[in-house]
Coordinates of N, CA, C and O in Angstrom, one line a residue:
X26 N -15.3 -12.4 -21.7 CA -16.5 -12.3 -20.9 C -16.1 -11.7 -19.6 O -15.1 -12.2 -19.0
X27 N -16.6 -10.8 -19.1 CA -16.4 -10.3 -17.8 C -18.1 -10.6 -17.0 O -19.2 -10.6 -17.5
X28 N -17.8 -10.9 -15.8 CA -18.6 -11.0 -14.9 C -18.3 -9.9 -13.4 O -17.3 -9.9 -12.8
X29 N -19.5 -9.1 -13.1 CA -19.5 -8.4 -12.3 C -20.8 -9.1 -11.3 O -22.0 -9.0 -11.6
X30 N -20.3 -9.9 -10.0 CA -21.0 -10.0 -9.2 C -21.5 -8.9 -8.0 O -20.5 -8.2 -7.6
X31 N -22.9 -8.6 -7.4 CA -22.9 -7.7 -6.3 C -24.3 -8.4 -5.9 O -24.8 -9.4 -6.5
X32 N -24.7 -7.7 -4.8 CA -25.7 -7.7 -4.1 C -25.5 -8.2 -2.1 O -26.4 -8.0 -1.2
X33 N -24.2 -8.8 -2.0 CA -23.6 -9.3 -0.9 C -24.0 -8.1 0.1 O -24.1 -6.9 -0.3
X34 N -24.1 -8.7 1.7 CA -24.3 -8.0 2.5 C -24.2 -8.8 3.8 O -23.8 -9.9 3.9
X35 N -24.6 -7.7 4.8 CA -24.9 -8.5 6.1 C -26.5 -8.9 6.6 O -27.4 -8.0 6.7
X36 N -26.8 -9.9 7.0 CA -28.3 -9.9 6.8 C -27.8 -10.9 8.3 O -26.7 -11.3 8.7
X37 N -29.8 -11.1 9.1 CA -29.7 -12.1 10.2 C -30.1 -13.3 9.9 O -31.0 -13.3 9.0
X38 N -29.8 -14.1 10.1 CA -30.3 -15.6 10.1 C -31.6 -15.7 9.7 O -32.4 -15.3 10.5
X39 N -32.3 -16.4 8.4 CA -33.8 -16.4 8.3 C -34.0 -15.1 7.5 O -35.2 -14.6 7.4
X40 N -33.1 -14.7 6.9 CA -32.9 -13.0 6.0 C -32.9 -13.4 4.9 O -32.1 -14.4 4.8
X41 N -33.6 -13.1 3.6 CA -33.9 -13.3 2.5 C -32.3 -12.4 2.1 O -31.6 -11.8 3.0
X42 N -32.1 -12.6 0.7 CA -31.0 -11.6 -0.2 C -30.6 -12.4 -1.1 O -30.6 -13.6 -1.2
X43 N -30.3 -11.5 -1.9 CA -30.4 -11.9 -3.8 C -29.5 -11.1 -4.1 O -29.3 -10.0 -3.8
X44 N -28.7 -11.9 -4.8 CA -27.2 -12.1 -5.6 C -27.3 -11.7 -7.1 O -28.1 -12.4 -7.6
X45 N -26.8 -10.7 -8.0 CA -26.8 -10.6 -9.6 C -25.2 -10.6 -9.6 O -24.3 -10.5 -8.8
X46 N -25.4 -10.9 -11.1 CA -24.1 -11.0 -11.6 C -24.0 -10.7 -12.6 O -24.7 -11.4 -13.2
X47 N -23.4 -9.7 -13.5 CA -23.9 -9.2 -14.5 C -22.5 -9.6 -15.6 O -21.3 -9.7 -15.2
X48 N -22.9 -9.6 -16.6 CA -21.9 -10.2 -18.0 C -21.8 -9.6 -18.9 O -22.7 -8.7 -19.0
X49 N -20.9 -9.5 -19.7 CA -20.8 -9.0 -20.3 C -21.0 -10.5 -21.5 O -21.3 -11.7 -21.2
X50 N -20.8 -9.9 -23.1 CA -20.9 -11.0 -23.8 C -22.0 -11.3 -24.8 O -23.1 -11.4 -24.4
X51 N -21.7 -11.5 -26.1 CA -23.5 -11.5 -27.3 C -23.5 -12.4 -27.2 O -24.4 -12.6 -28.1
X52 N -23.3 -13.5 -26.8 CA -24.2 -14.5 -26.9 C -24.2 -15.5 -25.3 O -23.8 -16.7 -25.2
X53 N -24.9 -14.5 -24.3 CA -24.9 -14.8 -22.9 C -26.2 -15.7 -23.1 O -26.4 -16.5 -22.1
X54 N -26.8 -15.8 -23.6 CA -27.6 -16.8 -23.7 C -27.5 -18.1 -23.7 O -28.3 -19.0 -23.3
X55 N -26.3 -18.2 -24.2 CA -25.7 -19.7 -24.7 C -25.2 -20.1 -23.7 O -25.1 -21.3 -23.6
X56 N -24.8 -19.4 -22.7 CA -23.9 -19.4 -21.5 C -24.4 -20.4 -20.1 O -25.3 -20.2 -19.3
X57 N -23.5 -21.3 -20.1 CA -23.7 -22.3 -18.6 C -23.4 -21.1 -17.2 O -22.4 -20.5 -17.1
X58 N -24.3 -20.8 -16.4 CA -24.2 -19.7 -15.8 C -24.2 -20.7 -14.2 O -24.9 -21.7 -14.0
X59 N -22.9 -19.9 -13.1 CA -23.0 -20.6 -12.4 C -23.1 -19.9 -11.1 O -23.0 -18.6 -11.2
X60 N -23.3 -20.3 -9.6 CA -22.7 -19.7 -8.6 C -21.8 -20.3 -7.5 O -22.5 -21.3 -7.2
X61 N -20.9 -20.4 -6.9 CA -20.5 -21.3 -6.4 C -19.7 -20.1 -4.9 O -19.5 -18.9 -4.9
X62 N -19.3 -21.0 -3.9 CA -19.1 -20.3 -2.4 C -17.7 -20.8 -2.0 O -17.4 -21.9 -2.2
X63 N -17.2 -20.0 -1.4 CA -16.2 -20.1 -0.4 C -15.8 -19.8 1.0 O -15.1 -18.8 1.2
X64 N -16.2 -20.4 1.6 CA -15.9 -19.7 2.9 C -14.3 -20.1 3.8 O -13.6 -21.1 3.7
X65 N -14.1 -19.0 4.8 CA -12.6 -19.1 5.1 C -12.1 -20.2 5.8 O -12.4 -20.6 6.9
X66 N -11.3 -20.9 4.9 CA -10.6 -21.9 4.8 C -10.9 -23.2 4.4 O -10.6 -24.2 5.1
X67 N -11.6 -23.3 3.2 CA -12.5 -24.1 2.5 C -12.4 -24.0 1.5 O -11.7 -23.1 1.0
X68 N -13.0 -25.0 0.5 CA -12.8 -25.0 -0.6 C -14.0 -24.2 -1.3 O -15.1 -23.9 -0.8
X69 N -13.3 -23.9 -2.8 CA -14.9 -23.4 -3.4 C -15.8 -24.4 -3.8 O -15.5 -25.3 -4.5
X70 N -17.0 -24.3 -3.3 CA -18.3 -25.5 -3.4 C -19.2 -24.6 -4.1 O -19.4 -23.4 -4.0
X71 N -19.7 -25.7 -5.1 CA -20.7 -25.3 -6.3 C -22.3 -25.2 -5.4 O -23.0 -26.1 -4.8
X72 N -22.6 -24.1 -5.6 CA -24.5 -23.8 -5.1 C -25.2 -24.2 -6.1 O -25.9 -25.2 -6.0
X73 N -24.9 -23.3 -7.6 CA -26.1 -23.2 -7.9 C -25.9 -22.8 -9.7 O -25.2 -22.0 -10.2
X74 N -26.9 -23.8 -10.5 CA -25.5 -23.7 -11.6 C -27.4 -23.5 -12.3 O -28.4 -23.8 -11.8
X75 N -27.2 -22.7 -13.7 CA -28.6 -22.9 -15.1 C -27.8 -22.7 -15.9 O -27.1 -21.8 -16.1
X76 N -28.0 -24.1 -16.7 CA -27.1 -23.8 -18.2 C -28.5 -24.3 -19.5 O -29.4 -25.0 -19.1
X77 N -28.5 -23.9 -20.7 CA -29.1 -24.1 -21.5 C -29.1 -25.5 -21.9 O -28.1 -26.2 -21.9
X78 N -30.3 -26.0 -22.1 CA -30.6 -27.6 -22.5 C -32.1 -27.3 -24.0 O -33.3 -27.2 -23.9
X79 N -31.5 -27.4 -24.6 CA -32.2 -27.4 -26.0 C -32.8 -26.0 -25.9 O -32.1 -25.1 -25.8
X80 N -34.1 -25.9 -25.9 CA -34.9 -24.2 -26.3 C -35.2 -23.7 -24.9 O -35.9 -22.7 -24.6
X81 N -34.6 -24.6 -23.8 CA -34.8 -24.2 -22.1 C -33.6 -24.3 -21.6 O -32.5 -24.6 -22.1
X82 N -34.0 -24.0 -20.5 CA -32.8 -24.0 -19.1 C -33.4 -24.8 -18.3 O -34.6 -24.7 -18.1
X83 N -32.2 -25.7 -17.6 CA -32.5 -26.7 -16.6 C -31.1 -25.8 -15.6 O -30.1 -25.2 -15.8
X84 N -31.9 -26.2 -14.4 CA -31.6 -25.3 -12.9 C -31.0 -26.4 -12.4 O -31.7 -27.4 -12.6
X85 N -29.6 -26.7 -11.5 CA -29.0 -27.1 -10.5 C -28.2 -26.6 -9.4 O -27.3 -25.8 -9.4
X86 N -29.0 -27.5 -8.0 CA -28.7 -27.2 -7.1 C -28.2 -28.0 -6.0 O -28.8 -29.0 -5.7
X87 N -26.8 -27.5 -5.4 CA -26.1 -28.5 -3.9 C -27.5 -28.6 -2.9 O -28.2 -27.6 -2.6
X88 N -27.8 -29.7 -2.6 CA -28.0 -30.6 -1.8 C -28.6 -29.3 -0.4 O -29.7 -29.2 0.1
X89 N -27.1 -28.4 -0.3 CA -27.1 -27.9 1.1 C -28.2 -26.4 1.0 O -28.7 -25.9 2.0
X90 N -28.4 -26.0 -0.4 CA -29.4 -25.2 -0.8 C -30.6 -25.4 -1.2 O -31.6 -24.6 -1.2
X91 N -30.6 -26.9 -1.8 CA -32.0 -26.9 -2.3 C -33.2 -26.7 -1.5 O -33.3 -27.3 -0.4
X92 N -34.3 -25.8 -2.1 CA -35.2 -25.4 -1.6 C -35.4 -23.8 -1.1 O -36.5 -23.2 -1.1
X93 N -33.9 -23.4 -0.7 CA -34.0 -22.6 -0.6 C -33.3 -21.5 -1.2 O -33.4 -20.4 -0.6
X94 N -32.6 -21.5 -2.2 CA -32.2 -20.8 -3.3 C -32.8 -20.9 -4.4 O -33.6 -21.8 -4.6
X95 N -32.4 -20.0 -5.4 CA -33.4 -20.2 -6.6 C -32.4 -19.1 -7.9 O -32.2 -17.9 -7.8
X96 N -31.9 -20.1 -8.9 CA -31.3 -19.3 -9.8 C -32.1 -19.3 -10.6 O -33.0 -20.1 -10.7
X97 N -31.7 -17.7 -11.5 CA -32.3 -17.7 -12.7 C -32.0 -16.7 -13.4 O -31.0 -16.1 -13.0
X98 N -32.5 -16.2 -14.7 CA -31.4 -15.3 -15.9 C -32.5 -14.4 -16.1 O -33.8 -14.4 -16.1
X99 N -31.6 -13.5 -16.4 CA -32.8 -12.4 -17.6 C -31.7 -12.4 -19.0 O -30.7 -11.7 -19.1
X100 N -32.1 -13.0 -19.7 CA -30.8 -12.7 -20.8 C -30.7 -11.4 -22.0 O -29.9 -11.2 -22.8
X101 N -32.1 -10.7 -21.7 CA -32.3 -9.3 -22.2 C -31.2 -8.4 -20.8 O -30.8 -7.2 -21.0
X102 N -31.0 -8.9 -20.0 CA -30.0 -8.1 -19.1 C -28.6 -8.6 -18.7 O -27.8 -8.2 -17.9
X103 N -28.7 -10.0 -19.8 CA -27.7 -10.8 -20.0 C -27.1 -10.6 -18.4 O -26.0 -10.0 -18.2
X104 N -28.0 -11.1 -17.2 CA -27.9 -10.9 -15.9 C -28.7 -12.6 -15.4 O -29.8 -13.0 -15.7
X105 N -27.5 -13.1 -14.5 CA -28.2 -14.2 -13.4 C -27.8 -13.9 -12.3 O -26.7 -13.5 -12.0
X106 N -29.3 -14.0 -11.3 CA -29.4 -13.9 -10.1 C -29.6 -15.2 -9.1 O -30.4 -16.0 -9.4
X107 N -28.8 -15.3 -7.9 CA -29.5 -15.9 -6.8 C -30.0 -15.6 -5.4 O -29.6 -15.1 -4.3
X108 N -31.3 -16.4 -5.9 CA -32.4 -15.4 -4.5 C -32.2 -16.9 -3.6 O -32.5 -18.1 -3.6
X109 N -31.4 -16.0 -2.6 CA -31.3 -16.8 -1.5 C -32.6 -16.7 0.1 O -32.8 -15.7 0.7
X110 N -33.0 -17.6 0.2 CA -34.4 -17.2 1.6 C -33.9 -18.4 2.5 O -33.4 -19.5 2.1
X111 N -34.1 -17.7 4.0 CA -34.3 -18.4 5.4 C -32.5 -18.8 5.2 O -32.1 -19.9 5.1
X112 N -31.9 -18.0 5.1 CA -29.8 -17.8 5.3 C -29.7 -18.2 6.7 O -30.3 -17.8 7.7
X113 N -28.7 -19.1 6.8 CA -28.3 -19.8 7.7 C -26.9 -19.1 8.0 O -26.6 -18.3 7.2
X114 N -26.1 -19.4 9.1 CA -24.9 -18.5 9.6 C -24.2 -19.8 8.4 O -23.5 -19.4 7.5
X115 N -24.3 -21.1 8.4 CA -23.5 -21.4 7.6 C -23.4 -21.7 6.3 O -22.8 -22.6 5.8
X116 N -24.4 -20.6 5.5 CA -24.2 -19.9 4.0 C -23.1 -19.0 3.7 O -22.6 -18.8 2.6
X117 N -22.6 -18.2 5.4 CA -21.3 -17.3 5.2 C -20.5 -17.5 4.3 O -20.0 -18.6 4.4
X118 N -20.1 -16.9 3.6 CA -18.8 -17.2 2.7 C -19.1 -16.0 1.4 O -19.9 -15.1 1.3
X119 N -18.0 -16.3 0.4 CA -17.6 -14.8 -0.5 C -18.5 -16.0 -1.4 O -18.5 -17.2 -1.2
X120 N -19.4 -15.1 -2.6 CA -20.2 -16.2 -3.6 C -19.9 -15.4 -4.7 O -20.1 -14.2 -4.7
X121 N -19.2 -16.4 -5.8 CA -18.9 -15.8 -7.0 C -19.4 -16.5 -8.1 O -19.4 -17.7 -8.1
X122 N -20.0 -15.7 -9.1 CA -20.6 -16.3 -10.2 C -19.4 -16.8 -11.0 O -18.2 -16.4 -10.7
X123 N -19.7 -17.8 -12.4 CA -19.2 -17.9 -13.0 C -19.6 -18.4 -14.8 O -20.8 -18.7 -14.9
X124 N -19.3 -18.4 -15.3 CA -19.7 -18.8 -16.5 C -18.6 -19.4 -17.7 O -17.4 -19.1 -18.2
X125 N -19.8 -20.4 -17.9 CA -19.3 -21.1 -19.1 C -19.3 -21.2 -20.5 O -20.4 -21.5 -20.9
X126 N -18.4 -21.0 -21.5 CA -18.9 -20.2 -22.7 C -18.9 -21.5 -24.1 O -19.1 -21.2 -25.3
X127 N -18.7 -22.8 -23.5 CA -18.9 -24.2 -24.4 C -19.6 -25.2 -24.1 O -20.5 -25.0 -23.3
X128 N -19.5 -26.1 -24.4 CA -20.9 -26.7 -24.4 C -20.3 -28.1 -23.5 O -19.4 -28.7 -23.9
X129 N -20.9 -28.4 -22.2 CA -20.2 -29.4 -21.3 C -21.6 -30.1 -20.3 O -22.5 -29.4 -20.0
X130 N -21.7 -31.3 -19.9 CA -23.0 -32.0 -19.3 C -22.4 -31.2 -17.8 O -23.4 -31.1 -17.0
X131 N -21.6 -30.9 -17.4 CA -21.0 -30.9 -16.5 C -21.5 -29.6 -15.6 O -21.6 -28.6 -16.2
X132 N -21.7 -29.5 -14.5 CA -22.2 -27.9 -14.3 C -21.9 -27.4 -12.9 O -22.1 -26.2 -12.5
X133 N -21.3 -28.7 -11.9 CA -20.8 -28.6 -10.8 C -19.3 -28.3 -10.4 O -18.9 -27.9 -9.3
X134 N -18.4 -28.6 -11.6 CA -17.1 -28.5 -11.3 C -16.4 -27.4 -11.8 O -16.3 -27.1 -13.0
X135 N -15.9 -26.7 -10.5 CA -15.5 -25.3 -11.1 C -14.6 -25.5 -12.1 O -15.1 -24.9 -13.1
X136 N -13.5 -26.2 -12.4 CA -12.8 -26.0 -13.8 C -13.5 -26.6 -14.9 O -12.8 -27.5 -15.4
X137 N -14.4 -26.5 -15.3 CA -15.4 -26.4 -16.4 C -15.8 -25.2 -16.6 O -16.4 -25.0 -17.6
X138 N -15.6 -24.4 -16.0 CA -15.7 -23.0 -15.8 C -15.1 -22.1 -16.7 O -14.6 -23.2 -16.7
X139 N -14.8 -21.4 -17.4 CA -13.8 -20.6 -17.8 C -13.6 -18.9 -17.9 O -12.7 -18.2 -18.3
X140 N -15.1 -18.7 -17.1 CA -15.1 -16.7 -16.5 C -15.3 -17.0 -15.4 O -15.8 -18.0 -15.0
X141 N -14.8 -15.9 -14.4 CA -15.4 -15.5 -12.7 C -15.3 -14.7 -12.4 O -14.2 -14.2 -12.6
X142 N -16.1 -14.0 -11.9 CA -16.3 -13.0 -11.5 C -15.4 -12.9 -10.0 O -14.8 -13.8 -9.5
X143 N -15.3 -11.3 -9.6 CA -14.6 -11.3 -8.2 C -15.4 -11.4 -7.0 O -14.8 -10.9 -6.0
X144 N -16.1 -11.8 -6.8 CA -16.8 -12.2 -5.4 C -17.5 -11.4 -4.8 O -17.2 -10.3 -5.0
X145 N -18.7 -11.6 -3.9 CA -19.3 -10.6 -3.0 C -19.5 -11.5 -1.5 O -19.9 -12.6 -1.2
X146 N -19.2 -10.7 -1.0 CA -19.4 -11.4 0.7 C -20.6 -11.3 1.1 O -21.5 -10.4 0.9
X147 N -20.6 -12.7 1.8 CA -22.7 -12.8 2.3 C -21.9 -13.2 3.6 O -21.0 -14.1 3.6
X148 N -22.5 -12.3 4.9 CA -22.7 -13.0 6.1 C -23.5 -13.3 6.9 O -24.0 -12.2 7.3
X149 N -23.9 -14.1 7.2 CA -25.5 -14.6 8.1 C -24.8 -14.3 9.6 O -23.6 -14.5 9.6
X150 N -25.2 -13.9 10.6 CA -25.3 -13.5 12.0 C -26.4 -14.4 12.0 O -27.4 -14.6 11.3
X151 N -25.8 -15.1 13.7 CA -27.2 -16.0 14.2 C -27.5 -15.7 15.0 O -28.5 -16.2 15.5

């Protein structure tokens, strides 16, 4: 599985921007689809995870986003995006998708993980 993250940029404080990540993969559907951040000199912290739960998807979100991010899939473009609104200077950081290709309750911890993509940098200016 390859993942190609883009959409990163420079935006101002209170700036909407939306993240894709695109996969490769036949059966991306099945796939625990994640996004998670790093910023310099920190650890990587899980944003924003949708993985399949019976004939749906159930959506999870850190605490420090909820409300104001929003994941979601197109699996005809075998593509998840996160639409990020009202970006704070401390969202800064490189945000890399990732994906999971077995079946785990788990959806926060990067080594449950097993694709990643290489990252796109988001910076908020205040």
């Amino acid at each position: 599985v390859q993942l190609q993250a883009s959409g990163g940029g420079l935006v101002q404080a209170g700036d909407p921007l939306t993240l894709s990540c695109a996969a490769s993969g036949r059966t991306f559907s099945s796939y625990a689809m994640a996004w998670f951040r790093q910023a310099p000199g920190k650890e990587r912290d899980f944003v924003a995870a949708i993985r399949p739960v019976g004939a749906t998807y159930s959506t999870y979100y850190a605490d420090s986003v909820k409300g104001r991010f929003t994941v979601s899939r197109d699996n005809a473009k075998t593509t998840v995006y996160l639409q990020m609104n009202s970006l704070k200077a401390e969202d800064t950081a490189v945000y890399y998708c990732a994906a999971r290709t077995y079946w785990s309750v788990a959806y926060s911890d990067t080594s449950t993980y097993n694709y990643w993509g290489q990252g796109t940098q988001v910076t908020v200016s205040s």
